[in-house]
């Protein structure tokens, strides 16, 4: 096998069909870029889930009556609610917060909005029991068990809110993958078509090659490599695109959320996303090329 | 060298077989004309030898290859022992004369130093030394056919198949091409030439196999194109 011959055939092929080559590279880049974006989103969601779930609490708000009269949660029904929570297998810790503490926290949270702090009075805030669970995903149990107990005003489950938030992110991720799959289909069809056109424009060469006894490697490898080379360039462009989108848009957007969504790091793009994209691209273009040659080009 | 034993070939799209129970035996170093009207089966005959087609019945062998039965991956080796020239030359128009010839060696993986040595030799043999760097369109028809013959012969095939090689050429040029074919034949290469050209067949006085409607109707040791035609 003479590498120089095959290589020069590949270059000739890609140049002869330059508009198709560009189209093939661009669609590959777009689909791989989307796919890479989806992968990054998956990673981001994982990171967020890990960091958020650590802090997730279930808050059992107590009625006005208890909030006003039971300063330390020592009287009934507060004390029995507290001990029931403490004895619950799923519960890691329970912290009581009285009105004044709630008011202090309120002041801290709304530091930036003094008019709001101005309006609030400690009496308007309920006392509460902050419950931390071993498995934050199982907060439902607490809601069910304590939601209707006397002395409990309501149970606030942060996990519910997070679920909605993650649902949103997850559907964003799914949407990205779907668009990536559609673009990938377009890329595959373009690759197939380009190879057919390429094989057609070179039918005289291929005919002579077959006639003088060139093996299939010689007749078909150039076409296959054309597809793979375009795929590799497409993957590289896809990665460059991801890096560009990170710096131009995502960094600012995620920063605006005040750290609620962690920044996508350069390292995340370079590994594992970039090698995955490259691998997927080579695999898909090679398989598409091989199948096309099998189906359309005589040996 | 070439053997066909009771070979038939039927195409799905045709009711009549292209070849019908054909048996021909060609020895090493022979020069054979394959004649007959259009549609008589000459092209099918040649295609079977190259394994472009597989016979419906019978046995085809070229050199030591059992052509019909050999696995696909061995076909390139068969084709490396056969050289081919056609009526339409089939040169690559974007390559020079020597590149066209070298191409046949490059694609079967011959090393560069062999190619640079062999190509000028074969160009000299066909009388094209000095035109190595010309493009095909700068050459006359006869010269283009010489390039095609150089390409067919450069790998020293055991068999040379020529499908109407003089079909596009004037009588004088045709005569030159025939001299060249004879010269190649004298190197021990078996030559099988399909043709319509009466005068060439008559002047050469070589073996003639005549096909009609897919059957061999004549096989003369030293034949002419046809009496009374």
Short mmCIF file of C-alpha atoms in Angstrom, two decimals:
data_model
loop_
_atom_site.label_atom_id
_atom_site.label_comp_id
_atom_site.label_asym_id
_atom_site.label_seq_id
_atom_site.Cartn_x
_atom_site.Cartn_y
_atom_site.Cartn_z
CA UNK A 1 0.00 0.00 0.00
CA UNK A 2 1.48 3.30 -1.03
CA UNK A 3 0.33 5.96 1.40
CA UNK A 4 1.39 8.84 -0.83
CA UNK A 5 -0.85 7.61 -3.64
CA UNK A 6 -3.90 7.19 -1.41
CA UNK A 7 -3.26 10.53 0.27
CA UNK A 8 -2.99 12.44 -3.00
CA UNK A 9 -6.21 10.79 -4.21
CA UNK A 10 -7.97 11.94 -1.03
CA UNK A 11 -6.80 15.52 -1.45
CA UNK A 12 -7.78 15.55 -5.13
CA UNK A 13 -11.19 14.14 -4.27
CA UNK A 14 -11.91 16.70 -1.57
CA UNK A 15 -10.77 19.57 -3.76
CA UNK A 16 -12.61 18.47 -6.86
CA UNK A 17 -15.86 18.48 -4.98
CA UNK A 18 -15.19 21.49 -2.83
CA UNK A 19 -18.73 22.83 -2.30
CA UNK A 20 -20.00 19.44 -1.21
CA UNK A 21 -16.96 19.00 1.00
CA UNK A 22 -17.69 22.29 2.75
CA UNK A 23 -21.36 21.40 3.18
CA UNK A 24 -20.36 18.02 4.58
CA UNK A 25 -17.88 19.56 7.02
CA UNK A 26 -20.31 22.24 8.19
CA UNK A 27 -23.23 19.90 8.86
CA UNK A 28 -20.89 17.53 10.64
CA UNK A 29 -19.56 20.42 12.72
CA UNK A 30 -23.05 21.64 13.61
CA UNK A 31 -24.35 18.24 14.60
CA UNK A 32 -21.25 17.41 16.60
CA UNK A 33 -21.26 20.85 18.20
CA UNK A 34 -24.87 20.33 19.31
CA UNK A 35 -24.04 16.87 20.54
CA UNK A 36 -21.07 18.24 22.47
CA UNK A 37 -23.30 20.98 23.90
CA UNK A 38 -25.71 18.31 25.10
CA UNK A 39 -22.85 16.42 26.74
CA UNK A 40 -21.70 19.59 28.50
CA UNK A 41 -25.24 20.21 29.70
CA UNK A 42 -25.39 16.70 31.13
CA UNK A 43 -22.18 17.41 32.98
CA UNK A 44 -23.44 20.74 34.26
CA UNK A 45 -26.68 19.21 35.47
CA UNK A 46 -24.75 16.48 37.28
CA UNK A 47 -22.55 19.05 38.99
CA UNK A 48 -25.55 21.14 40.01
CA UNK A 49 -27.48 18.18 41.29
CA UNK A 50 -24.56 17.11 43.42
CA UNK A 51 -24.01 20.56 44.92
CA UNK A 52 -27.68 21.43 45.39
CA UNK A 53 -28.85 18.20 46.91
CA UNK A 54 -26.26 18.63 49.64
CA UNK A 55 -28.04 21.76 50.78
CA UNK A 56 -31.61 20.73 50.18
CA UNK A 57 -33.85 20.90 53.22
CA UNK A 58 -37.44 20.28 54.08
CA UNK A 59 -38.82 23.09 56.15
CA UNK A 60 -41.73 22.39 58.51
CA UNK A 61 -43.41 25.74 59.22
CA UNK A 62 -45.25 25.93 62.47
CA UNK A 63 -48.58 27.67 63.10
CA UNK A 64 -48.87 31.26 64.31
CA UNK A 65 -49.92 30.00 67.69
CA UNK A 66 -46.76 27.98 68.30
CA UNK A 67 -44.56 30.59 66.66
CA UNK A 68 -45.83 33.19 69.12
CA UNK A 69 -45.93 31.17 72.33
CA UNK A 70 -43.37 28.39 72.19
CA UNK A 71 -40.00 30.12 71.96
CA UNK A 72 -37.83 27.01 72.26
CA UNK A 73 -40.07 24.27 70.93
CA UNK A 74 -40.28 22.66 74.34
CA UNK A 75 -44.07 22.56 74.72
CA UNK A 76 -46.59 20.38 72.94
CA UNK A 77 -47.23 19.96 70.05
CA UNK A 78 -43.92 21.38 68.86
CA UNK A 79 -41.74 19.14 71.02
CA UNK A 80 -43.45 15.97 69.85
CA UNK A 81 -43.24 17.02 66.22
CA UNK A 82 -39.55 17.67 66.73
CA UNK A 83 -38.87 14.34 68.42
CA UNK A 84 -40.95 12.49 65.83
CA UNK A 85 -38.76 14.09 63.15
CA UNK A 86 -35.57 13.31 65.02
CA UNK A 87 -36.58 9.69 65.42
CA UNK A 88 -37.47 9.33 61.76
CA UNK A 89 -35.04 6.98 59.98
CA UNK A 90 -34.73 9.23 56.96
CA UNK A 91 -33.80 12.33 58.93
CA UNK A 92 -30.20 13.36 59.46
CA UNK A 93 -30.73 16.46 61.60
CA UNK A 94 -33.43 18.85 62.80
CA UNK A 95 -32.81 22.49 63.65
CA UNK A 96 -35.42 24.71 65.25
CA UNK A 97 -35.61 28.30 64.11
CA UNK A 98 -37.76 30.69 66.04
CA UNK A 99 -39.35 33.88 64.75
CA UNK A 100 -36.46 36.10 65.71
CA UNK A 101 -33.94 33.89 64.00
CA UNK A 102 -36.22 33.76 60.97
CA UNK A 103 -36.38 37.55 61.04
CA UNK A 104 -32.59 37.82 61.19
CA UNK A 105 -32.26 35.50 58.26
CA UNK A 106 -34.88 37.48 56.38
CA UNK A 107 -32.90 40.63 57.00
CA UNK A 108 -29.76 38.98 55.71
CA UNK A 109 -31.41 37.68 52.57
CA UNK A 110 -33.05 40.97 51.69
CA UNK A 111 -30.17 43.19 52.72
CA UNK A 112 -30.27 44.81 49.33
CA UNK A 113 -33.94 45.74 49.61
CA UNK A 114 -34.29 47.77 52.83
CA UNK A 115 -37.91 48.76 52.06
CA UNK A 116 -38.84 45.08 52.25
CA UNK A 117 -37.00 44.62 55.54
CA UNK A 118 -38.74 47.76 56.74
CA UNK A 119 -42.14 46.22 56.12
CA UNK A 120 -41.45 42.88 57.74
CA UNK A 121 -41.96 42.27 61.43
CA UNK A 122 -40.71 39.24 63.37
CA UNK A 123 -44.38 38.52 64.23
CA UNK A 124 -45.24 38.05 60.59
CA UNK A 125 -42.70 35.25 60.17
CA UNK A 126 -43.39 31.69 61.34
CA UNK A 127 -41.05 29.57 63.42
CA UNK A 128 -39.88 26.45 61.66
CA UNK A 129 -38.07 23.15 61.90
CA UNK A 130 -35.32 22.75 59.28
CA UNK A 131 -35.02 19.11 58.43
CA UNK A 132 -32.01 17.65 56.65
CA UNK A 133 -32.44 14.21 55.12
CA UNK A 134 -29.94 11.45 54.47
CA UNK A 135 -31.42 11.10 51.02
CA UNK A 136 -32.76 14.47 49.91
CA UNK A 137 -34.72 12.81 47.11
CA UNK A 138 -37.02 11.16 49.66
CA UNK A 139 -38.46 14.38 51.03
CA UNK A 140 -41.94 13.24 50.02
CA UNK A 141 -42.09 11.05 53.16
CA UNK A 142 -41.77 14.05 55.46
CA UNK A 143 -44.31 16.08 53.55
CA UNK A 144 -46.83 13.26 53.79
CA UNK A 145 -46.23 12.42 57.42
CA UNK A 146 -46.09 15.92 58.89
CA UNK A 147 -48.09 18.02 56.45
CA UNK A 148 -51.39 17.55 58.30
CA UNK A 149 -50.18 17.31 61.86
CA UNK A 150 -51.68 19.76 64.30
CA UNK A 151 -49.32 22.64 64.88
CA UNK A 152 -47.88 22.46 61.38
CA UNK A 153 -48.85 25.29 59.04
CA UNK A 154 -47.27 23.82 55.96
CA UNK A 155 -44.26 21.84 54.81
CA UNK A 156 -42.00 23.39 52.21
CA UNK A 157 -40.04 20.96 50.14
CA UNK A 158 -37.12 22.63 48.30
CA UNK A 159 -36.65 19.45 46.37
CA UNK A 160 -39.96 20.08 44.58
CA UNK A 161 -38.71 23.38 43.29
CA UNK A 162 -35.37 21.85 42.31
CA UNK A 163 -37.17 19.07 40.50
CA UNK A 164 -38.99 21.60 38.35
CA UNK A 165 -35.72 23.42 37.72
CA UNK A 166 -33.89 20.23 36.75
CA UNK A 167 -36.82 19.14 34.60
CA UNK A 168 -36.33 22.33 32.65
CA UNK A 169 -32.60 21.73 32.26
CA UNK A 170 -33.17 18.11 31.34
CA UNK A 171 -35.64 18.99 28.63
CA UNK A 172 -33.11 21.55 27.36
CA UNK A 173 -30.58 18.73 27.19
CA UNK A 174 -33.04 16.40 25.42
CA UNK A 175 -33.90 19.11 22.93
CA UNK A 176 -30.22 19.64 22.19
CA UNK A 177 -29.72 15.94 21.58
CA UNK A 178 -32.73 15.76 19.27
CA UNK A 179 -31.50 18.67 17.16
CA UNK A 180 -28.04 17.08 17.18
CA UNK A 181 -29.52 13.80 15.95
CA UNK A 182 -31.40 15.53 13.13
CA UNK A 183 -28.27 17.41 12.09
CA UNK A 184 -26.33 14.15 12.31
CA UNK A 185 -28.82 12.53 9.94
CA UNK A 186 -28.31 15.39 7.50
CA UNK A 187 -24.55 14.98 7.86
CA UNK A 188 -24.74 11.25 7.21
CA UNK A 189 -26.86 11.76 4.08
CA UNK A 190 -24.45 14.40 2.85
CA UNK A 191 -21.49 12.11 3.42
CA UNK A 192 -23.24 9.33 1.52
CA UNK A 193 -24.09 11.67 -1.32
CA UNK A 194 -20.61 13.17 -1.48
CA UNK A 195 -19.06 9.74 -1.73
CA UNK A 196 -21.42 8.80 -4.53
CA UNK A 197 -20.65 11.98 -6.45
CA UNK A 198 -16.97 11.48 -5.79
CA UNK A 199 -17.11 7.89 -7.02
CA UNK A 200 -19.03 9.01 -10.09
CA UNK A 201 -16.60 11.76 -11.05
CA UNK A 202 -13.77 9.30 -10.69
CA UNK A 203 -15.45 6.38 -12.41
CA UNK A 204 -12.83 6.25 -15.18
CA UNK A 205 -9.99 6.02 -12.67
CA UNK A 206 -11.84 3.44 -10.62
CA UNK A 207 -12.67 1.48 -13.77
CA UNK A 208 -9.02 1.37 -14.77
CA UNK A 209 -7.96 0.51 -11.25
CA UNK A 210 -10.33 -2.44 -11.19
CA UNK A 211 -9.16 -3.54 -14.60
CA UNK A 212 -5.47 -3.54 -13.81
CA UNK A 213 -6.12 -5.50 -10.63
CA UNK A 214 -6.09 -2.93 -7.86
CA UNK A 215 -7.43 -4.34 -4.62
CA UNK A 216 -10.48 -2.94 -2.92
CA UNK A 217 -8.28 -1.10 -0.47
CA UNK A 218 -6.80 0.88 -3.32
CA UNK A 219 -10.04 1.60 -5.09
CA UNK A 220 -12.14 2.39 -2.05
CA UNK A 221 -9.84 3.64 0.69
CA UNK A 222 -9.51 7.11 -0.89
CA UNK A 223 -13.29 7.57 -0.79
CA UNK A 224 -13.50 6.27 2.75
CA UNK A 225 -10.69 8.53 3.88
CA UNK A 226 -12.33 11.49 2.20
CA UNK A 227 -15.35 10.99 4.43
CA UNK A 228 -13.19 10.45 7.51
CA UNK A 229 -11.02 13.51 6.82
CA UNK A 230 -14.13 15.64 6.42
CA UNK A 231 -15.47 14.13 9.64
CA UNK A 232 -12.30 14.96 11.54
CA UNK A 233 -12.31 18.54 10.28
CA UNK A 234 -16.00 18.77 11.19
CA UNK A 235 -15.32 17.52 14.70
CA UNK A 236 -12.48 20.00 15.15
CA UNK A 237 -14.74 22.83 13.99
CA UNK A 238 -17.45 21.61 16.34
CA UNK A 239 -15.06 21.78 19.29
CA UNK A 240 -13.84 25.24 18.24
CA UNK A 241 -17.50 26.28 17.98
CA UNK A 242 -18.22 25.04 21.51
CA UNK A 243 -15.25 26.96 22.89
CA UNK A 244 -16.42 30.05 21.02
CA UNK A 245 -19.98 29.77 22.34
CA UNK A 246 -18.61 29.32 25.86
CA UNK A 247 -16.59 32.53 25.76
CA UNK A 248 -19.00 34.64 23.74
CA UNK A 249 -22.30 33.69 25.35
CA UNK A 250 -22.49 31.02 28.03
CA UNK A 251 -19.93 32.49 30.42
CA UNK A 252 -21.88 35.73 30.67
CA UNK A 253 -25.26 34.04 30.90
CA UNK A 254 -24.21 31.62 33.62
CA UNK A 255 -22.45 34.38 35.50
CA UNK A 256 -25.69 36.35 35.51
CA UNK A 257 -27.39 33.52 37.40
CA UNK A 258 -25.08 34.36 40.29
CA UNK A 259 -23.44 30.97 40.33
CA UNK A 260 -26.72 29.07 40.33
CA UNK A 261 -25.50 27.39 37.17
CA UNK A 262 -21.80 26.52 37.39
CA UNK A 263 -19.55 27.83 34.62
CA UNK A 264 -18.53 25.42 31.88
CA UNK A 265 -14.81 24.94 32.20
CA UNK A 266 -12.41 24.72 29.27
CA UNK A 267 -11.22 21.39 30.66
CA UNK A 268 -14.74 19.97 30.33
CA UNK A 269 -14.70 20.76 26.62
CA UNK A 270 -11.21 19.43 25.97
CA UNK A 271 -11.84 16.28 27.95
CA UNK A 272 -13.93 14.24 27.63
CA UNK A 273 -16.13 16.09 25.11
CA UNK A 274 -13.55 16.75 22.35
CA UNK A 275 -12.21 13.18 22.08
CA UNK A 276 -15.75 11.81 22.23
CA UNK A 277 -16.81 14.06 19.35
CA UNK A 278 -13.75 13.08 17.34
CA UNK A 279 -14.33 9.39 17.96
CA UNK A 280 -18.03 9.58 17.13
CA UNK A 281 -17.27 11.54 13.97
CA UNK A 282 -14.64 9.11 12.71
CA UNK A 283 -16.85 6.14 13.49
CA UNK A 284 -19.95 7.57 11.80
CA UNK A 285 -18.18 8.85 8.69
CA UNK A 286 -16.24 5.61 8.25
CA UNK A 287 -19.36 3.47 8.63
CA UNK A 288 -21.37 5.72 6.31
CA UNK A 289 -18.57 5.64 3.77
CA UNK A 290 -18.20 1.90 3.96
CA UNK A 291 -21.93 1.23 3.61
CA UNK A 292 -22.23 3.70 0.70
CA UNK A 293 -19.34 2.11 -1.17
CA UNK A 294 -20.79 -1.34 -0.60
CA UNK A 295 -24.17 -0.27 -1.89
CA UNK A 296 -23.24 1.95 -4.83
CA UNK A 297 -19.75 1.23 -6.06
CA UNK A 298 -18.89 -1.99 -7.87
CA UNK A 299 -15.79 -3.80 -6.81
CA UNK B 1 -3.62 -20.40 -21.02
CA UNK B 2 -7.30 -19.66 -21.64
CA UNK B 3 -9.94 -22.34 -21.42
CA UNK B 4 -13.68 -22.20 -21.77
CA UNK B 5 -15.49 -25.49 -21.26
CA UNK B 6 -19.15 -25.62 -22.31
CA UNK B 7 -19.66 -22.07 -21.12
CA UNK B 8 -23.08 -20.47 -21.29
CA UNK B 9 -24.03 -17.04 -20.15
CA UNK B 10 -27.60 -15.82 -19.94
CA UNK B 11 -28.61 -12.34 -18.88
CA UNK B 12 -31.81 -11.91 -16.95
CA UNK B 13 -33.01 -9.20 -19.31
CA UNK B 14 -32.62 -11.29 -22.45
CA UNK B 15 -34.43 -14.40 -23.61
CA UNK B 16 -31.51 -15.59 -25.73
CA UNK B 17 -28.24 -16.53 -24.02
CA UNK B 18 -25.26 -14.25 -24.81
CA UNK B 19 -23.03 -17.30 -24.95
CA UNK B 20 -24.37 -20.76 -25.66
CA UNK B 21 -22.25 -23.81 -24.82
CA UNK B 22 -18.94 -22.30 -25.90
CA UNK B 23 -15.71 -24.30 -25.65
CA UNK B 24 -12.43 -22.66 -26.67
CA UNK B 25 -8.88 -23.54 -25.73
CA UNK B 26 -6.07 -21.00 -26.26
CA UNK B 27 -2.46 -21.98 -25.69
CA UNK B 28 0.24 -19.85 -24.18
CA UNK B 29 1.69 -17.42 -26.70
CA UNK B 30 -1.12 -17.77 -29.23
CA UNK B 31 -2.61 -14.89 -31.17
CA UNK B 32 -6.36 -15.29 -31.61
CA UNK B 33 -8.95 -13.17 -33.38
CA UNK B 34 -12.43 -13.25 -31.95
CA UNK B 35 -14.83 -12.21 -34.69
CA UNK B 36 -18.54 -12.01 -35.27
CA UNK B 37 -21.28 -9.42 -35.73
CA UNK B 38 -22.42 -7.11 -32.97
CA UNK B 39 -24.31 -9.02 -30.31
CA UNK B 40 -22.64 -12.30 -31.18
CA UNK B 41 -21.11 -12.58 -27.70
CA UNK B 42 -17.56 -11.27 -28.18
CA UNK B 43 -17.77 -8.77 -25.36
CA UNK B 44 -19.35 -11.29 -23.01
CA UNK B 45 -16.50 -13.66 -23.88
CA UNK B 46 -13.91 -11.07 -22.83
CA UNK B 47 -15.84 -10.02 -19.74
CA UNK B 48 -15.97 -13.61 -18.53
CA UNK B 49 -12.19 -13.86 -18.75
CA UNK B 50 -11.84 -10.73 -16.61
CA UNK B 51 -14.47 -11.94 -14.22
CA UNK B 52 -16.58 -8.92 -14.92
CA UNK B 53 -19.25 -11.57 -15.39
CA UNK B 54 -19.71 -15.05 -14.01
CA UNK B 55 -20.87 -17.77 -16.40
CA UNK B 56 -24.31 -19.30 -15.90
CA UNK B 57 -22.84 -22.70 -16.79
CA UNK B 58 -19.46 -24.17 -17.57
CA UNK B 59 -15.87 -23.55 -16.56
CA UNK B 60 -13.60 -20.62 -17.36
CA UNK B 61 -9.92 -20.68 -16.58
CA UNK B 62 -7.15 -18.19 -17.27
CA UNK B 63 -3.59 -19.20 -16.46
CA UNK B 64 -4.05 -21.11 -13.20
CA UNK B 65 -7.17 -19.28 -12.10
CA UNK B 66 -10.53 -21.01 -12.00
CA UNK B 67 -12.19 -17.74 -12.92
CA UNK B 68 -15.82 -18.55 -12.22
CA UNK B 69 -15.21 -20.16 -8.87
CA UNK B 70 -12.49 -17.96 -7.40
CA UNK B 71 -13.37 -15.86 -4.37
CA UNK B 72 -13.89 -12.14 -4.93
CA UNK B 73 -10.81 -11.10 -3.01
CA UNK B 74 -8.60 -13.00 -5.45
CA UNK B 75 -10.02 -11.29 -8.54
CA UNK B 76 -7.40 -8.48 -8.43
CA UNK B 77 -4.66 -11.09 -8.80
CA UNK B 78 -6.37 -12.54 -11.86
CA UNK B 79 -6.67 -9.08 -13.38
CA UNK B 80 -3.01 -8.35 -12.75
CA UNK B 81 -2.17 -11.18 -15.15
CA UNK B 82 -4.41 -9.75 -17.87
CA UNK B 83 -3.84 -6.55 -19.83
CA UNK B 84 -6.72 -4.78 -21.58
CA UNK B 85 -7.08 -2.34 -24.45
CA UNK B 86 -10.33 -0.91 -25.75
CA UNK B 87 -11.70 0.89 -28.76
CA UNK B 88 -12.07 4.10 -26.72
CA UNK B 89 -8.54 4.02 -25.20
CA UNK B 90 -9.78 4.92 -21.70
CA UNK B 91 -6.92 7.19 -20.78
CA UNK B 92 -6.99 9.60 -17.84
CA UNK B 93 -7.13 13.01 -19.47
CA UNK B 94 -5.67 14.86 -16.51
CA UNK B 95 -2.50 12.77 -16.46
CA UNK B 96 0.46 12.79 -18.81
CA UNK B 97 1.42 9.81 -20.96
CA UNK B 98 3.92 8.45 -18.46
CA UNK B 99 1.58 9.14 -15.53
CA UNK B 100 -1.14 7.19 -17.29
CA UNK B 101 1.16 4.22 -17.64
CA UNK B 102 2.56 4.60 -14.13
CA UNK B 103 -0.99 4.71 -12.72
CA UNK B 104 -1.50 1.03 -13.55
CA UNK B 105 1.51 0.15 -11.41
CA UNK B 106 0.84 2.63 -8.60
CA UNK B 107 -2.60 1.27 -7.90
CA UNK B 108 -1.34 -2.26 -7.49
CA UNK B 109 1.27 -1.07 -5.03
CA UNK B 110 4.46 -1.37 -7.09
CA UNK B 111 7.40 0.47 -5.53
CA UNK B 112 8.39 3.80 -6.98
CA UNK B 113 11.85 2.76 -8.15
CA UNK B 114 10.33 -0.06 -10.19
CA UNK B 115 7.85 2.35 -11.77
CA UNK B 116 10.48 4.91 -12.74
CA UNK B 117 12.50 2.16 -14.34
CA UNK B 118 9.76 0.24 -16.14
CA UNK B 119 7.60 3.04 -17.53
CA UNK B 120 10.22 4.53 -19.92
CA UNK B 121 11.08 1.02 -21.13
CA UNK B 122 7.52 0.22 -22.08
CA UNK B 123 7.03 3.66 -23.66
CA UNK B 124 10.03 2.93 -25.85
CA UNK B 125 8.59 -0.45 -26.75
CA UNK B 126 5.37 1.16 -28.03
CA UNK B 127 7.32 3.91 -29.79
CA UNK B 128 6.34 6.81 -27.57
CA UNK B 129 9.72 7.66 -26.07
CA UNK B 130 9.98 11.44 -26.20
CA UNK B 131 6.25 11.91 -25.66
CA UNK B 132 6.21 10.89 -22.00
CA UNK B 133 5.18 14.33 -20.79
CA UNK B 134 2.44 14.99 -23.34
CA UNK B 135 -1.19 15.07 -22.31
CA UNK B 136 -3.55 12.59 -24.02
CA UNK B 137 -5.42 15.33 -25.90
CA UNK B 138 -2.16 16.39 -27.55
CA UNK B 139 -1.80 12.97 -29.15
CA UNK B 140 -3.32 11.41 -32.26
CA UNK B 141 -5.73 8.49 -31.93
CA UNK B 142 -3.04 6.00 -32.82
CA UNK B 143 -0.68 7.46 -30.25
CA UNK B 144 -3.38 7.38 -27.60
CA UNK B 145 -3.97 3.71 -28.32
CA UNK B 146 -0.23 3.12 -27.93
CA UNK B 147 -0.40 4.72 -24.49
CA UNK B 148 -3.28 2.40 -23.63
CA UNK B 149 -1.25 -0.57 -24.85
CA UNK B 150 1.76 0.55 -22.85
CA UNK B 151 -0.46 0.72 -19.80
CA UNK B 152 -1.90 -2.72 -20.49
CA UNK B 153 1.54 -4.23 -21.02
CA UNK B 154 3.59 -2.45 -18.37
CA UNK B 155 2.93 -5.09 -15.72
CA UNK B 156 3.96 -7.84 -18.17
CA UNK B 157 0.63 -9.64 -18.29
CA UNK B 158 0.35 -13.24 -19.45
CA UNK B 159 -2.69 -12.38 -21.54
CA UNK B 160 -3.57 -9.26 -23.50
CA UNK B 161 -7.24 -8.72 -24.31
CA UNK B 162 -7.96 -6.22 -27.05
CA UNK B 163 -11.58 -5.23 -27.62
CA UNK B 164 -11.75 -3.68 -31.11
CA UNK B 165 -8.51 -1.77 -30.55
CA UNK B 166 -8.49 -0.46 -34.14
CA UNK B 167 -12.19 0.45 -34.19
CA UNK B 168 -11.52 4.19 -33.98
CA UNK B 169 -8.41 4.28 -36.16
CA UNK B 170 -7.71 4.69 -39.87
CA UNK B 171 -6.28 1.68 -41.79
CA UNK B 172 -2.64 2.83 -41.70
CA UNK B 173 -2.71 3.54 -38.01
CA UNK B 174 -4.53 0.26 -37.44
CA UNK B 175 -1.71 -1.51 -39.21
CA UNK B 176 0.80 0.09 -36.81
CA UNK B 177 -1.24 -1.01 -33.83
CA UNK B 178 -1.36 -4.56 -35.21
CA UNK B 179 2.43 -4.57 -35.59
CA UNK B 180 2.67 -3.52 -31.99
CA UNK B 181 0.28 -6.29 -30.91
CA UNK B 182 2.42 -8.76 -32.83
CA UNK B 183 5.52 -7.50 -31.13
CA UNK B 184 3.84 -7.93 -27.73
CA UNK B 185 2.73 -11.41 -28.80
CA UNK B 186 6.32 -12.30 -29.69
CA UNK B 187 7.36 -11.64 -26.08
CA UNK B 188 5.27 -14.69 -25.20
CA UNK B 189 2.11 -12.84 -24.26
CA UNK B 190 -1.10 -14.53 -25.34
CA UNK B 191 -3.18 -12.06 -27.35
CA UNK B 192 -6.93 -12.28 -27.79
CA UNK B 193 -8.40 -9.61 -30.04
CA UNK B 194 -12.08 -9.02 -30.73
CA UNK B 195 -12.58 -7.23 -34.05
CA UNK B 196 -14.79 -6.42 -36.99
CA UNK B 197 -11.91 -5.46 -39.22
CA UNK B 198 -11.81 -7.83 -42.24
CA UNK B 199 -8.60 -6.60 -43.74
CA UNK B 200 -6.64 -6.95 -40.55
CA UNK B 201 -7.83 -10.49 -39.90
CA UNK B 202 -7.18 -11.45 -43.51
CA UNK B 203 -3.67 -9.98 -43.60
CA UNK B 204 -2.51 -11.45 -40.30
CA UNK B 205 -3.44 -15.06 -41.03
CA UNK B 206 -3.79 -16.06 -37.39
CA UNK B 207 -6.21 -18.26 -35.56
CA UNK B 208 -9.81 -17.08 -35.93
CA UNK B 209 -12.68 -17.95 -33.60
CA UNK B 210 -16.00 -16.80 -35.00
CA UNK B 211 -19.05 -16.33 -32.84
CA UNK B 212 -22.63 -15.99 -33.97
CA UNK B 213 -25.63 -15.77 -31.68
CA UNK B 214 -23.43 -16.87 -28.81
CA UNK B 215 -22.14 -20.01 -30.49
CA UNK B 216 -18.74 -20.82 -31.94
CA UNK B 217 -19.41 -21.37 -35.63
CA UNK B 218 -15.78 -21.52 -36.76
CA UNK B 219 -12.33 -22.05 -35.26
CA UNK B 220 -9.57 -21.88 -37.92
CA UNK B 221 -5.85 -22.25 -37.20
CA UNK B 222 -4.88 -19.73 -39.87
CA UNK B 223 -8.11 -18.09 -40.82
CA UNK B 224 -9.48 -15.15 -42.72
CA UNK B 225 -12.46 -13.00 -41.74
CA UNK B 226 -14.94 -14.90 -43.82
CA UNK B 227 -15.35 -16.35 -47.26
CA UNK B 228 -17.84 -14.51 -49.41
CA UNK B 229 -18.47 -11.74 -46.92
#
